[in-house]
Amino acid sequence: ILNVEQSPQSLHVQEGDSTNFTCSFPSSNFYALHWYRWETAKSPEALFVMTLNGDEKKKGRISATLNTKEGYSYLYIKGSQPEDSATYLCALDSNYQLIWGAGTKLIIKP
Amino acid sequence: DAEITQSPRHKITETGRQVTLACHQTWNHNNMFWYRQDLGHGLRLIHYSYGVQDTNKGEVSDGYSVSRSNTEDLPLTLESAASSQTSVYFCASSDGGHNEQFFGPGTRLTVL
């Protein structure tokens, strides 16, 4: 069974600070890497789908990079705001099914 | 606007009863998925479908079944509910390829 690891499990960040967290996956089973944002009491929403080694995607203050050869992706948030508080999930697309990490819970302290 | 809905949103049932959770999407997506989400675990795939009449088992399919008689609906049935199936269930759909999945609001199921 493929394993997708996310670290850290949780993270407290001061408002205004920048932060990043990691998703690790077995590089040999790679089709695409997804990042989702999951706010409390809501459903997961897609942030990025990344397929190319070295790919970098950006949406506002959030960006992600991908290294398929070594099997990791970083998610960066610049200048954290209270509305960034959520759980960030990554998922490995292995043959059109998503294998999910357990998430990084981000809490922004005002 | 296209959407994906789940019903009921909350359900309490007793051990041994059959329960069906509904999922309906108006995206016209071919691919539909059922996940369960439990503390300490990521989303775990129960069953999935790539089109009408197609169903496949996921990582944690024991005790669950699905059917796909049309594009819009993928109902999830618990044949004989067990307390271990107390969880939050999410339905999702995608238009194929390696594209993003769109999630329903979830169903919280409690089996007593």
JSON list of C-alpha atoms in Angstrom, two decimals:
[
{"chain": "A", "resi": 1, "resn": "ILE", "atom": "CA", "xyz": [0.00, 0.00, 0.00]},
{"chain": "A", "resi": 2, "resn": "LEU", "atom": "CA", "xyz": [1.39, 3.41, -0.99]},
{"chain": "A", "resi": 3, "resn": "ASN", "atom": "CA", "xyz": [2.07, 5.83, 1.84]},
{"chain": "A", "resi": 4, "resn": "VAL", "atom": "CA", "xyz": [1.84, 9.61, 1.63]},
{"chain": "A", "resi": 5, "resn": "GLU", "atom": "CA", "xyz": [3.43, 11.42, 4.55]},
{"chain": "A", "resi": 6, "resn": "GLN", "atom": "CA", "xyz": [2.79, 15.01, 5.59]},
{"chain": "A", "resi": 7, "resn": "SER", "atom": "CA", "xyz": [4.79, 16.99, 8.10]},
{"chain": "A", "resi": 8, "resn": "PRO", "atom": "CA", "xyz": [4.37, 18.55, 10.47]},
{"chain": "A", "resi": 9, "resn": "GLN", "atom": "CA", "xyz": [1.07, 17.19, 11.74]},
{"chain": "A", "resi": 10, "resn": "SER", "atom": "CA", "xyz": [0.13, 20.62, 13.09]},
{"chain": "A", "resi": 11, "resn": "LEU", "atom": "CA", "xyz": [1.63, 24.08, 13.01]},
{"chain": "A", "resi": 12, "resn": "HIS", "atom": "CA", "xyz": [0.98, 27.30, 14.92]},
{"chain": "A", "resi": 13, "resn": "VAL", "atom": "CA", "xyz": [2.08, 30.40, 13.04]},
{"chain": "A", "resi": 14, "resn": "GLN", "atom": "CA", "xyz": [1.93, 34.05, 14.01]},
{"chain": "A", "resi": 15, "resn": "GLU", "atom": "CA", "xyz": [-0.22, 36.22, 11.76]},
{"chain": "A", "resi": 16, "resn": "GLY", "atom": "CA", "xyz": [1.97, 37.85, 9.15]},
{"chain": "A", "resi": 17, "resn": "ASP", "atom": "CA", "xyz": [4.67, 35.17, 9.24]},
{"chain": "A", "resi": 18, "resn": "SER", "atom": "CA", "xyz": [5.37, 32.91, 6.29]},
{"chain": "A", "resi": 19, "resn": "THR", "atom": "CA", "xyz": [5.36, 29.14, 6.61]},
{"chain": "A", "resi": 20, "resn": "ASN", "atom": "CA", "xyz": [5.76, 25.95, 4.68]},
{"chain": "A", "resi": 21, "resn": "PHE", "atom": "CA", "xyz": [5.09, 22.25, 5.07]},
{"chain": "A", "resi": 22, "resn": "THR", "atom": "CA", "xyz": [5.95, 19.03, 3.30]},
{"chain": "A", "resi": 23, "resn": "CYS", "atom": "CA", "xyz": [4.32, 16.17, 1.50]},
{"chain": "A", "resi": 24, "resn": "SER", "atom": "CA", "xyz": [6.44, 13.06, 0.82]},
{"chain": "A", "resi": 25, "resn": "PHE", "atom": "CA", "xyz": [5.46, 10.23, -1.48]},
{"chain": "A", "resi": 26, "resn": "PRO", "atom": "CA", "xyz": [6.98, 7.22, -3.26]},
{"chain": "A", "resi": 27, "resn": "SER", "atom": "CA", "xyz": [8.38, 8.69, -6.46]},
{"chain": "A", "resi": 28, "resn": "SER", "atom": "CA", "xyz": [8.04, 5.49, -8.42]},
{"chain": "A", "resi": 29, "resn": "ASN", "atom": "CA", "xyz": [4.23, 5.60, -8.48]},
{"chain": "A", "resi": 30, "resn": "PHE", "atom": "CA", "xyz": [3.72, 9.17, -9.56]},
{"chain": "A", "resi": 31, "resn": "TYR", "atom": "CA", "xyz": [1.08, 10.49, -11.94]},
{"chain": "A", "resi": 32, "resn": "ALA", "atom": "CA", "xyz": [0.15, 13.78, -10.23]},
{"chain": "A", "resi": 33, "resn": "LEU", "atom": "CA", "xyz": [0.29, 15.44, -6.83]},
{"chain": "A", "resi": 34, "resn": "HIS", "atom": "CA", "xyz": [-2.76, 17.26, -5.48]},
{"chain": "A", "resi": 35, "resn": "TRP", "atom": "CA", "xyz": [-2.99, 19.85, -2.70]},
{"chain": "A", "resi": 36, "resn": "TYR", "atom": "CA", "xyz": [-6.31, 20.57, -1.00]},
{"chain": "A", "resi": 37, "resn": "ARG", "atom": "CA", "xyz": [-7.39, 23.01, 1.65]},
{"chain": "A", "resi": 38, "resn": "TRP", "atom": "CA", "xyz": [-9.92, 21.81, 4.22]},
{"chain": "A", "resi": 39, "resn": "GLU", "atom": "CA", "xyz": [-11.55, 24.33, 6.52]},
{"chain": "A", "resi": 40, "resn": "THR", "atom": "CA", "xyz": [-13.35, 23.15, 9.63]},
{"chain": "A", "resi": 41, "resn": "ALA", "atom": "CA", "xyz": [-16.99, 22.18, 8.98]},
{"chain": "A", "resi": 42, "resn": "LYS", "atom": "CA", "xyz": [-16.48, 22.42, 5.24]},
{"chain": "A", "resi": 43, "resn": "SER", "atom": "CA", "xyz": [-15.34, 20.08, 2.47]},
{"chain": "A", "resi": 44, "resn": "PRO", "atom": "CA", "xyz": [-11.87, 19.80, 0.95]},
{"chain": "A", "resi": 45, "resn": "GLU", "atom": "CA", "xyz": [-11.25, 22.20, -1.93]},
{"chain": "A", "resi": 46, "resn": "ALA", "atom": "CA", "xyz": [-8.51, 21.80, -4.51]},
{"chain": "A", "resi": 47, "resn": "LEU", "atom": "CA", "xyz": [-5.60, 24.22, -4.48]},
{"chain": "A", "resi": 48, "resn": "PHE", "atom": "CA", "xyz": [-3.21, 22.72, -7.01]},
{"chain": "A", "resi": 49, "resn": "VAL", "atom": "CA", "xyz": [-2.72, 19.70, -9.23]},
{"chain": "A", "resi": 50, "resn": "MET", "atom": "CA", "xyz": [0.91, 19.27, -10.21]},
{"chain": "A", "resi": 51, "resn": "THR", "atom": "CA", "xyz": [2.30, 16.83, -12.73]},
{"chain": "A", "resi": 52, "resn": "LEU", "atom": "CA", "xyz": [5.73, 17.96, -13.87]},
{"chain": "A", "resi": 53, "resn": "ASN", "atom": "CA", "xyz": [9.01, 17.65, -12.00]},
{"chain": "A", "resi": 54, "resn": "GLY", "atom": "CA", "xyz": [10.15, 21.12, -10.99]},
{"chain": "A", "resi": 55, "resn": "ASP", "atom": "CA", "xyz": [6.65, 22.50, -11.41]},
{"chain": "A", "resi": 56, "resn": "GLU", "atom": "CA", "xyz": [5.72, 25.50, -9.29]},
{"chain": "A", "resi": 57, "resn": "LYS", "atom": "CA", "xyz": [2.17, 26.76, -8.95]},
{"chain": "A", "resi": 58, "resn": "LYS", "atom": "CA", "xyz": [0.83, 29.86, -7.24]},
{"chain": "A", "resi": 59, "resn": "LYS", "atom": "CA", "xyz": [-2.55, 31.12, -6.09]},
{"chain": "A", "resi": 60, "resn": "GLY", "atom": "CA", "xyz": [-2.39, 34.44, -4.29]},
{"chain": "A", "resi": 61, "resn": "ARG", "atom": "CA", "xyz": [-0.14, 34.04, -1.25]},
{"chain": "A", "resi": 62, "resn": "ILE", "atom": "CA", "xyz": [-0.03, 30.25, -1.55]},
{"chain": "A", "resi": 63, "resn": "SER", "atom": "CA", "xyz": [2.44, 28.42, -3.75]},
{"chain": "A", "resi": 64, "resn": "ALA", "atom": "CA", "xyz": [3.65, 24.86, -4.17]},
{"chain": "A", "resi": 65, "resn": "THR", "atom": "CA", "xyz": [6.70, 23.15, -5.64]},
{"chain": "A", "resi": 66, "resn": "LEU", "atom": "CA", "xyz": [7.16, 19.59, -6.79]},
{"chain": "A", "resi": 67, "resn": "ASN", "atom": "CA", "xyz": [10.15, 17.23, -6.93]},
{"chain": "A", "resi": 68, "resn": "THR", "atom": "CA", "xyz": [9.06, 13.93, -8.46]},
{"chain": "A", "resi": 69, "resn": "LYS", "atom": "CA", "xyz": [12.53, 12.40, -8.54]},
{"chain": "A", "resi": 70, "resn": "GLU", "atom": "CA", "xyz": [12.98, 12.60, -4.77]},
{"chain": "A", "resi": 71, "resn": "GLY", "atom": "CA", "xyz": [9.28, 12.33, -3.98]},
{"chain": "A", "resi": 72, "resn": "TYR", "atom": "CA", "xyz": [8.30, 15.52, -2.19]},
{"chain": "A", "resi": 73, "resn": "SER", "atom": "CA", "xyz": [6.23, 18.65, -2.54]},
{"chain": "A", "resi": 74, "resn": "TYR", "atom": "CA", "xyz": [6.31, 21.83, -0.47]},
{"chain": "A", "resi": 75, "resn": "LEU", "atom": "CA", "xyz": [3.39, 24.15, 0.17]},
{"chain": "A", "resi": 76, "resn": "TYR", "atom": "CA", "xyz": [4.28, 27.74, 1.07]},
{"chain": "A", "resi": 77, "resn": "ILE", "atom": "CA", "xyz": [2.07, 30.41, 2.56]},
{"chain": "A", "resi": 78, "resn": "LYS", "atom": "CA", "xyz": [3.42, 33.94, 2.52]},
{"chain": "A", "resi": 79, "resn": "GLY", "atom": "CA", "xyz": [2.27, 36.44, 5.14]},
{"chain": "A", "resi": 80, "resn": "SER", "atom": "CA", "xyz": [-0.19, 34.13, 6.94]},
{"chain": "A", "resi": 81, "resn": "GLN", "atom": "CA", "xyz": [-3.66, 35.49, 7.64]},
{"chain": "A", "resi": 82, "resn": "PRO", "atom": "CA", "xyz": [-6.35, 34.14, 10.02]},
{"chain": "A", "resi": 83, "resn": "GLU", "atom": "CA", "xyz": [-8.35, 32.88, 7.04]},
{"chain": "A", "resi": 84, "resn": "ASP", "atom": "CA", "xyz": [-5.45, 30.56, 6.17]},
{"chain": "A", "resi": 85, "resn": "SER", "atom": "CA", "xyz": [-6.28, 28.45, 9.23]},
{"chain": "A", "resi": 86, "resn": "ALA", "atom": "CA", "xyz": [-7.24, 25.06, 7.83]},
{"chain": "A", "resi": 87, "resn": "THR", "atom": "CA", "xyz": [-5.96, 21.56, 7.30]},
{"chain": "A", "resi": 88, "resn": "TYR", "atom": "CA", "xyz": [-3.86, 21.22, 4.16]},
{"chain": "A", "resi": 89, "resn": "LEU", "atom": "CA", "xyz": [-4.02, 17.82, 2.51]},
{"chain": "A", "resi": 90, "resn": "CYS", "atom": "CA", "xyz": [-1.83, 16.40, -0.19]},
{"chain": "A", "resi": 91, "resn": "ALA", "atom": "CA", "xyz": [-2.78, 13.39, -2.27]},
{"chain": "A", "resi": 92, "resn": "LEU", "atom": "CA", "xyz": [-0.81, 11.24, -4.66]},
{"chain": "A", "resi": 93, "resn": "ASP", "atom": "CA", "xyz": [-2.61, 10.43, -7.90]},
{"chain": "A", "resi": 94, "resn": "SER", "atom": "CA", "xyz": [-1.68, 6.83, -8.51]},
{"chain": "A", "resi": 95, "resn": "ASN", "atom": "CA", "xyz": [-3.49, 5.42, -11.50]},
{"chain": "A", "resi": 96, "resn": "TYR", "atom": "CA", "xyz": [-6.43, 7.88, -11.19]},
{"chain": "A", "resi": 97, "resn": "GLN", "atom": "CA", "xyz": [-7.04, 7.14, -7.50]},
{"chain": "A", "resi": 98, "resn": "LEU", "atom": "CA", "xyz": [-5.93, 9.56, -4.82]},
{"chain": "A", "resi": 99, "resn": "ILE", "atom": "CA", "xyz": [-3.86, 8.31, -1.89]},
{"chain": "A", "resi": 100, "resn": "TRP", "atom": "CA", "xyz": [-4.20, 10.92, 0.83]},
{"chain": "A", "resi": 101, "resn": "GLY", "atom": "CA", "xyz": [-1.85, 12.15, 3.49]},
{"chain": "A", "resi": 102, "resn": "ALA", "atom": "CA", "xyz": [-3.22, 12.79, 6.97]},
{"chain": "A", "resi": 103, "resn": "GLY", "atom": "CA", "xyz": [-2.84, 16.54, 6.56]},
{"chain": "A", "resi": 104, "resn": "THR", "atom": "CA", "xyz": [-1.08, 19.45, 8.21]},
{"chain": "A", "resi": 105, "resn": "LYS", "atom": "CA", "xyz": [-3.33, 21.46, 10.50]},
{"chain": "A", "resi": 106, "resn": "LEU", "atom": "CA", "xyz": [-2.37, 25.13, 10.32]},
{"chain": "A", "resi": 107, "resn": "ILE", "atom": "CA", "xyz": [-3.46, 27.52, 13.04]},
{"chain": "A", "resi": 108, "resn": "ILE", "atom": "CA", "xyz": [-2.78, 31.21, 12.61]},
{"chain": "A", "resi": 109, "resn": "LYS", "atom": "CA", "xyz": [-2.36, 33.14, 15.85]},
{"chain": "A", "resi": 110, "resn": "PRO", "atom": "CA", "xyz": [-3.51, 36.78, 15.73]},
{"chain": "B", "resi": 1, "resn": "ASP", "atom": "CA", "xyz": [-24.29, 26.23, -10.81]},
{"chain": "B", "resi": 2, "resn": "ALA", "atom": "CA", "xyz": [-23.08, 22.64, -10.85]},
{"chain": "B", "resi": 3, "resn": "GLU", "atom": "CA", "xyz": [-22.76, 21.01, -7.47]},
{"chain": "B", "resi": 4, "resn": "ILE", "atom": "CA", "xyz": [-22.39, 17.78, -5.56]},
{"chain": "B", "resi": 5, "resn": "THR", "atom": "CA", "xyz": [-24.81, 17.01, -2.74]},
{"chain": "B", "resi": 6, "resn": "GLN", "atom": "CA", "xyz": [-25.05, 14.33, -0.10]},
{"chain": "B", "resi": 7, "resn": "SER", "atom": "CA", "xyz": [-27.99, 13.17, 1.97]},
{"chain": "B", "resi": 8, "resn": "PRO", "atom": "CA", "xyz": [-28.66, 12.78, 4.75]},
{"chain": "B", "resi": 9, "resn": "ARG", "atom": "CA", "xyz": [-26.14, 15.12, 6.38]},
{"chain": "B", "resi": 10, "resn": "HIS", "atom": "CA", "xyz": [-26.45, 13.33, 9.69]},
{"chain": "B", "resi": 11, "resn": "LYS", "atom": "CA", "xyz": [-27.64, 9.80, 10.39]},
{"chain": "B", "resi": 12, "resn": "ILE", "atom": "CA", "xyz": [-27.89, 7.71, 13.53]},
{"chain": "B", "resi": 13, "resn": "THR", "atom": "CA", "xyz": [-28.59, 4.03, 13.09]},
{"chain": "B", "resi": 14, "resn": "GLU", "atom": "CA", "xyz": [-28.31, 0.77, 14.98]},
{"chain": "B", "resi": 15, "resn": "THR", "atom": "CA", "xyz": [-25.90, -2.08, 14.52]},
{"chain": "B", "resi": 16, "resn": "GLY", "atom": "CA", "xyz": [-27.08, -4.54, 11.89]},
{"chain": "B", "resi": 17, "resn": "ARG", "atom": "CA", "xyz": [-29.32, -2.17, 9.96]},
{"chain": "B", "resi": 18, "resn": "GLN", "atom": "CA", "xyz": [-28.87, -1.46, 6.27]},
{"chain": "B", "resi": 19, "resn": "VAL", "atom": "CA", "xyz": [-28.07, 2.17, 5.54]},
{"chain": "B", "resi": 20, "resn": "THR", "atom": "CA", "xyz": [-27.81, 3.98, 2.22]},
{"chain": "B", "resi": 21, "resn": "LEU", "atom": "CA", "xyz": [-26.06, 7.31, 1.80]},
{"chain": "B", "resi": 22, "resn": "ALA", "atom": "CA", "xyz": [-26.91, 9.31, -1.29]},
{"chain": "B", "resi": 23, "resn": "CYS", "atom": "CA", "xyz": [-24.52, 11.27, -3.50]},
{"chain": "B", "resi": 24, "resn": "HIS", "atom": "CA", "xyz": [-25.73, 13.35, -6.44]},
{"chain": "B", "resi": 25, "resn": "GLN", "atom": "CA", "xyz": [-23.62, 15.52, -8.75]},
{"chain": "B", "resi": 26, "resn": "THR", "atom": "CA", "xyz": [-24.65, 17.85, -11.54]},
{"chain": "B", "resi": 27, "resn": "TRP", "atom": "CA", "xyz": [-21.14, 18.33, -12.95]},
{"chain": "B", "resi": 28, "resn": "ASN", "atom": "CA", "xyz": [-21.73, 15.53, -15.46]},
{"chain": "B", "resi": 29, "resn": "HIS", "atom": "CA", "xyz": [-18.50, 13.96, -14.20]},
{"chain": "B", "resi": 30, "resn": "ASN", "atom": "CA", "xyz": [-17.68, 10.39, -15.13]},
{"chain": "B", "resi": 31, "resn": "ASN", "atom": "CA", "xyz": [-15.63, 9.67, -12.01]},
{"chain": "B", "resi": 32, "resn": "MET", "atom": "CA", "xyz": [-17.19, 9.43, -8.57]},
{"chain": "B", "resi": 33, "resn": "PHE", "atom": "CA", "xyz": [-15.63, 8.41, -5.26]},
{"chain": "B", "resi": 34, "resn": "TRP", "atom": "CA", "xyz": [-16.65, 7.59, -1.71]},
{"chain": "B", "resi": 35, "resn": "TYR", "atom": "CA", "xyz": [-14.28, 8.26, 1.19]},
{"chain": "B", "resi": 36, "resn": "ARG", "atom": "CA", "xyz": [-14.44, 7.95, 4.92]},
{"chain": "B", "resi": 37, "resn": "GLN", "atom": "CA", "xyz": [-12.60, 10.29, 7.24]},
{"chain": "B", "resi": 38, "resn": "ASP", "atom": "CA", "xyz": [-11.61, 9.28, 10.76]},
{"chain": "B", "resi": 39, "resn": "LEU", "atom": "CA", "xyz": [-9.43, 10.93, 13.37]},
{"chain": "B", "resi": 40, "resn": "GLY", "atom": "CA", "xyz": [-5.78, 10.09, 12.83]},
{"chain": "B", "resi": 41, "resn": "HIS", "atom": "CA", "xyz": [-6.34, 8.96, 9.25]},
{"chain": "B", "resi": 42, "resn": "GLY", "atom": "CA", "xyz": [-6.36, 10.72, 5.96]},
{"chain": "B", "resi": 43, "resn": "LEU", "atom": "CA", "xyz": [-9.30, 10.28, 3.64]},
{"chain": "B", "resi": 44, "resn": "ARG", "atom": "CA", "xyz": [-9.62, 6.57, 2.83]},
{"chain": "B", "resi": 45, "resn": "LEU", "atom": "CA", "xyz": [-11.17, 5.38, -0.39]},
{"chain": "B", "resi": 46, "resn": "ILE", "atom": "CA", "xyz": [-14.14, 3.05, -0.03]},
{"chain": "B", "resi": 47, "resn": "HIS", "atom": "CA", "xyz": [-15.42, 2.58, -3.59]},
{"chain": "B", "resi": 48, "resn": "TYR", "atom": "CA", "xyz": [-15.14, 4.43, -6.85]},
{"chain": "B", "resi": 49, "resn": "SER", "atom": "CA", "xyz": [-16.70, 4.49, -10.30]},
{"chain": "B", "resi": 50, "resn": "TYR", "atom": "CA", "xyz": [-15.37, 5.62, -13.66]},
{"chain": "B", "resi": 51, "resn": "GLY", "atom": "CA", "xyz": [-18.76, 5.63, -15.37]},
{"chain": "B", "resi": 52, "resn": "VAL", "atom": "CA", "xyz": [-22.23, 4.11, -15.57]},
{"chain": "B", "resi": 53, "resn": "GLN", "atom": "CA", "xyz": [-22.26, 0.43, -14.59]},
{"chain": "B", "resi": 54, "resn": "ASP", "atom": "CA", "xyz": [-18.61, 0.63, -13.46]},
{"chain": "B", "resi": 55, "resn": "THR", "atom": "CA", "xyz": [-17.75, 0.15, -9.78]},
{"chain": "B", "resi": 56, "resn": "ASN", "atom": "CA", "xyz": [-14.45, -0.65, -8.09]},
{"chain": "B", "resi": 57, "resn": "LYS", "atom": "CA", "xyz": [-13.29, -1.46, -4.57]},
{"chain": "B", "resi": 58, "resn": "GLY", "atom": "CA", "xyz": [-11.06, 0.93, -2.73]},
{"chain": "B", "resi": 59, "resn": "GLU", "atom": "CA", "xyz": [-8.77, 0.52, 0.25]},
{"chain": "B", "resi": 60, "resn": "VAL", "atom": "CA", "xyz": [-11.53, -0.02, 2.84]},
{"chain": "B", "resi": 61, "resn": "SER", "atom": "CA", "xyz": [-14.43, -1.57, 0.91]},
{"chain": "B", "resi": 62, "resn": "ASP", "atom": "CA", "xyz": [-15.42, -4.39, 3.28]},
{"chain": "B", "resi": 63, "resn": "GLY", "atom": "CA", "xyz": [-19.01, -3.96, 4.46]},
{"chain": "B", "resi": 64, "resn": "TYR", "atom": "CA", "xyz": [-19.86, -1.38, 1.78]},
{"chain": "B", "resi": 65, "resn": "SER", "atom": "CA", "xyz": [-21.31, -1.53, -1.71]},
{"chain": "B", "resi": 66, "resn": "VAL", "atom": "CA", "xyz": [-22.12, 0.97, -4.45]},
{"chain": "B", "resi": 67, "resn": "SER", "atom": "CA", "xyz": [-24.05, 0.99, -7.70]},
{"chain": "B", "resi": 68, "resn": "ARG", "atom": "CA", "xyz": [-23.87, 3.37, -10.66]},
{"chain": "B", "resi": 69, "resn": "SER", "atom": "CA", "xyz": [-27.03, 3.29, -12.74]},
{"chain": "B", "resi": 70, "resn": "ASN", "atom": "CA", "xyz": [-26.64, 6.83, -14.10]},
{"chain": "B", "resi": 71, "resn": "THR", "atom": "CA", "xyz": [-23.99, 9.53, -14.35]},
{"chain": "B", "resi": 72, "resn": "GLU", "atom": "CA", "xyz": [-25.33, 11.69, -11.53]},
{"chain": "B", "resi": 73, "resn": "ASP", "atom": "CA", "xyz": [-25.66, 9.28, -8.61]},
{"chain": "B", "resi": 74, "resn": "LEU", "atom": "CA", "xyz": [-23.42, 6.93, -6.64]},
{"chain": "B", "resi": 75, "resn": "PRO", "atom": "CA", "xyz": [-25.27, 5.68, -3.55]},
{"chain": "B", "resi": 76, "resn": "LEU", "atom": "CA", "xyz": [-23.22, 4.00, -0.83]},
{"chain": "B", "resi": 77, "resn": "THR", "atom": "CA", "xyz": [-24.84, 1.11, 1.05]},
{"chain": "B", "resi": 78, "resn": "LEU", "atom": "CA", "xyz": [-23.76, -0.33, 4.36]},
{"chain": "B", "resi": 79, "resn": "GLU", "atom": "CA", "xyz": [-25.20, -3.83, 4.21]},
{"chain": "B", "resi": 80, "resn": "SER", "atom": "CA", "xyz": [-25.20, -4.42, 7.97]},
{"chain": "B", "resi": 81, "resn": "ALA", "atom": "CA", "xyz": [-23.97, -1.40, 9.87]},
{"chain": "B", "resi": 82, "resn": "ALA", "atom": "CA", "xyz": [-21.24, -1.90, 12.47]},
{"chain": "B", "resi": 83, "resn": "SER", "atom": "CA", "xyz": [-19.95, 0.48, 15.13]},
{"chain": "B", "resi": 84, "resn": "SER", "atom": "CA", "xyz": [-16.60, 0.55, 13.31]},
{"chain": "B", "resi": 85, "resn": "GLN", "atom": "CA", "xyz": [-18.41, 2.28, 10.44]},
{"chain": "B", "resi": 86, "resn": "THR", "atom": "CA", "xyz": [-19.17, 5.34, 12.55]},
{"chain": "B", "resi": 87, "resn": "SER", "atom": "CA", "xyz": [-17.41, 8.02, 10.54]},
{"chain": "B", "resi": 88, "resn": "VAL", "atom": "CA", "xyz": [-17.80, 11.04, 8.29]},
{"chain": "B", "resi": 89, "resn": "TYR", "atom": "CA", "xyz": [-18.40, 10.03, 4.70]},
{"chain": "B", "resi": 90, "resn": "PHE", "atom": "CA", "xyz": [-17.47, 12.22, 1.73]},
{"chain": "B", "resi": 91, "resn": "CYS", "atom": "CA", "xyz": [-18.50, 11.80, -1.85]},
{"chain": "B", "resi": 92, "resn": "ALA", "atom": "CA", "xyz": [-16.41, 13.37, -4.60]},
{"chain": "B", "resi": 93, "resn": "SER", "atom": "CA", "xyz": [-16.41, 13.58, -8.38]},
{"chain": "B", "resi": 94, "resn": "SER", "atom": "CA", "xyz": [-13.97, 14.51, -11.12]},
{"chain": "B", "resi": 95, "resn": "ASP", "atom": "CA", "xyz": [-14.08, 14.76, -14.88]},
{"chain": "B", "resi": 96, "resn": "GLY", "atom": "CA", "xyz": [-11.36, 12.18, -15.39]},
{"chain": "B", "resi": 97, "resn": "GLY", "atom": "CA", "xyz": [-7.69, 12.27, -16.08]},
{"chain": "B", "resi": 98, "resn": "HIS", "atom": "CA", "xyz": [-5.64, 13.58, -13.19]},
{"chain": "B", "resi": 99, "resn": "ASN", "atom": "CA", "xyz": [-7.97, 16.50, -12.52]},
{"chain": "B", "resi": 100, "resn": "GLU", "atom": "CA", "xyz": [-9.08, 17.82, -9.16]},
{"chain": "B", "resi": 101, "resn": "GLN", "atom": "CA", "xyz": [-11.90, 16.20, -7.24]},
{"chain": "B", "resi": 102, "resn": "PHE", "atom": "CA", "xyz": [-14.95, 18.15, -6.09]},
{"chain": "B", "resi": 103, "resn": "PHE", "atom": "CA", "xyz": [-16.33, 17.16, -2.72]},
{"chain": "B", "resi": 104, "resn": "GLY", "atom": "CA", "xyz": [-19.81, 16.99, -1.27]},
{"chain": "B", "resi": 105, "resn": "PRO", "atom": "CA", "xyz": [-20.56, 18.43, 2.19]},
{"chain": "B", "resi": 106, "resn": "GLY", "atom": "CA", "xyz": [-20.20, 15.07, 3.97]},
{"chain": "B", "resi": 107, "resn": "THR", "atom": "CA", "xyz": [-22.49, 12.77, 5.93]},
{"chain": "B", "resi": 108, "resn": "ARG", "atom": "CA", "xyz": [-21.85, 12.12, 9.59]},
{"chain": "B", "resi": 109, "resn": "LEU", "atom": "CA", "xyz": [-22.94, 8.55, 10.37]},
{"chain": "B", "resi": 110, "resn": "THR", "atom": "CA", "xyz": [-23.20, 7.17, 13.89]},
{"chain": "B", "resi": 111, "resn": "VAL", "atom": "CA", "xyz": [-23.79, 3.47, 14.41]},
{"chain": "B", "resi": 112, "resn": "LEU", "atom": "CA", "xyz": [-24.94, 2.62, 17.93]}
]
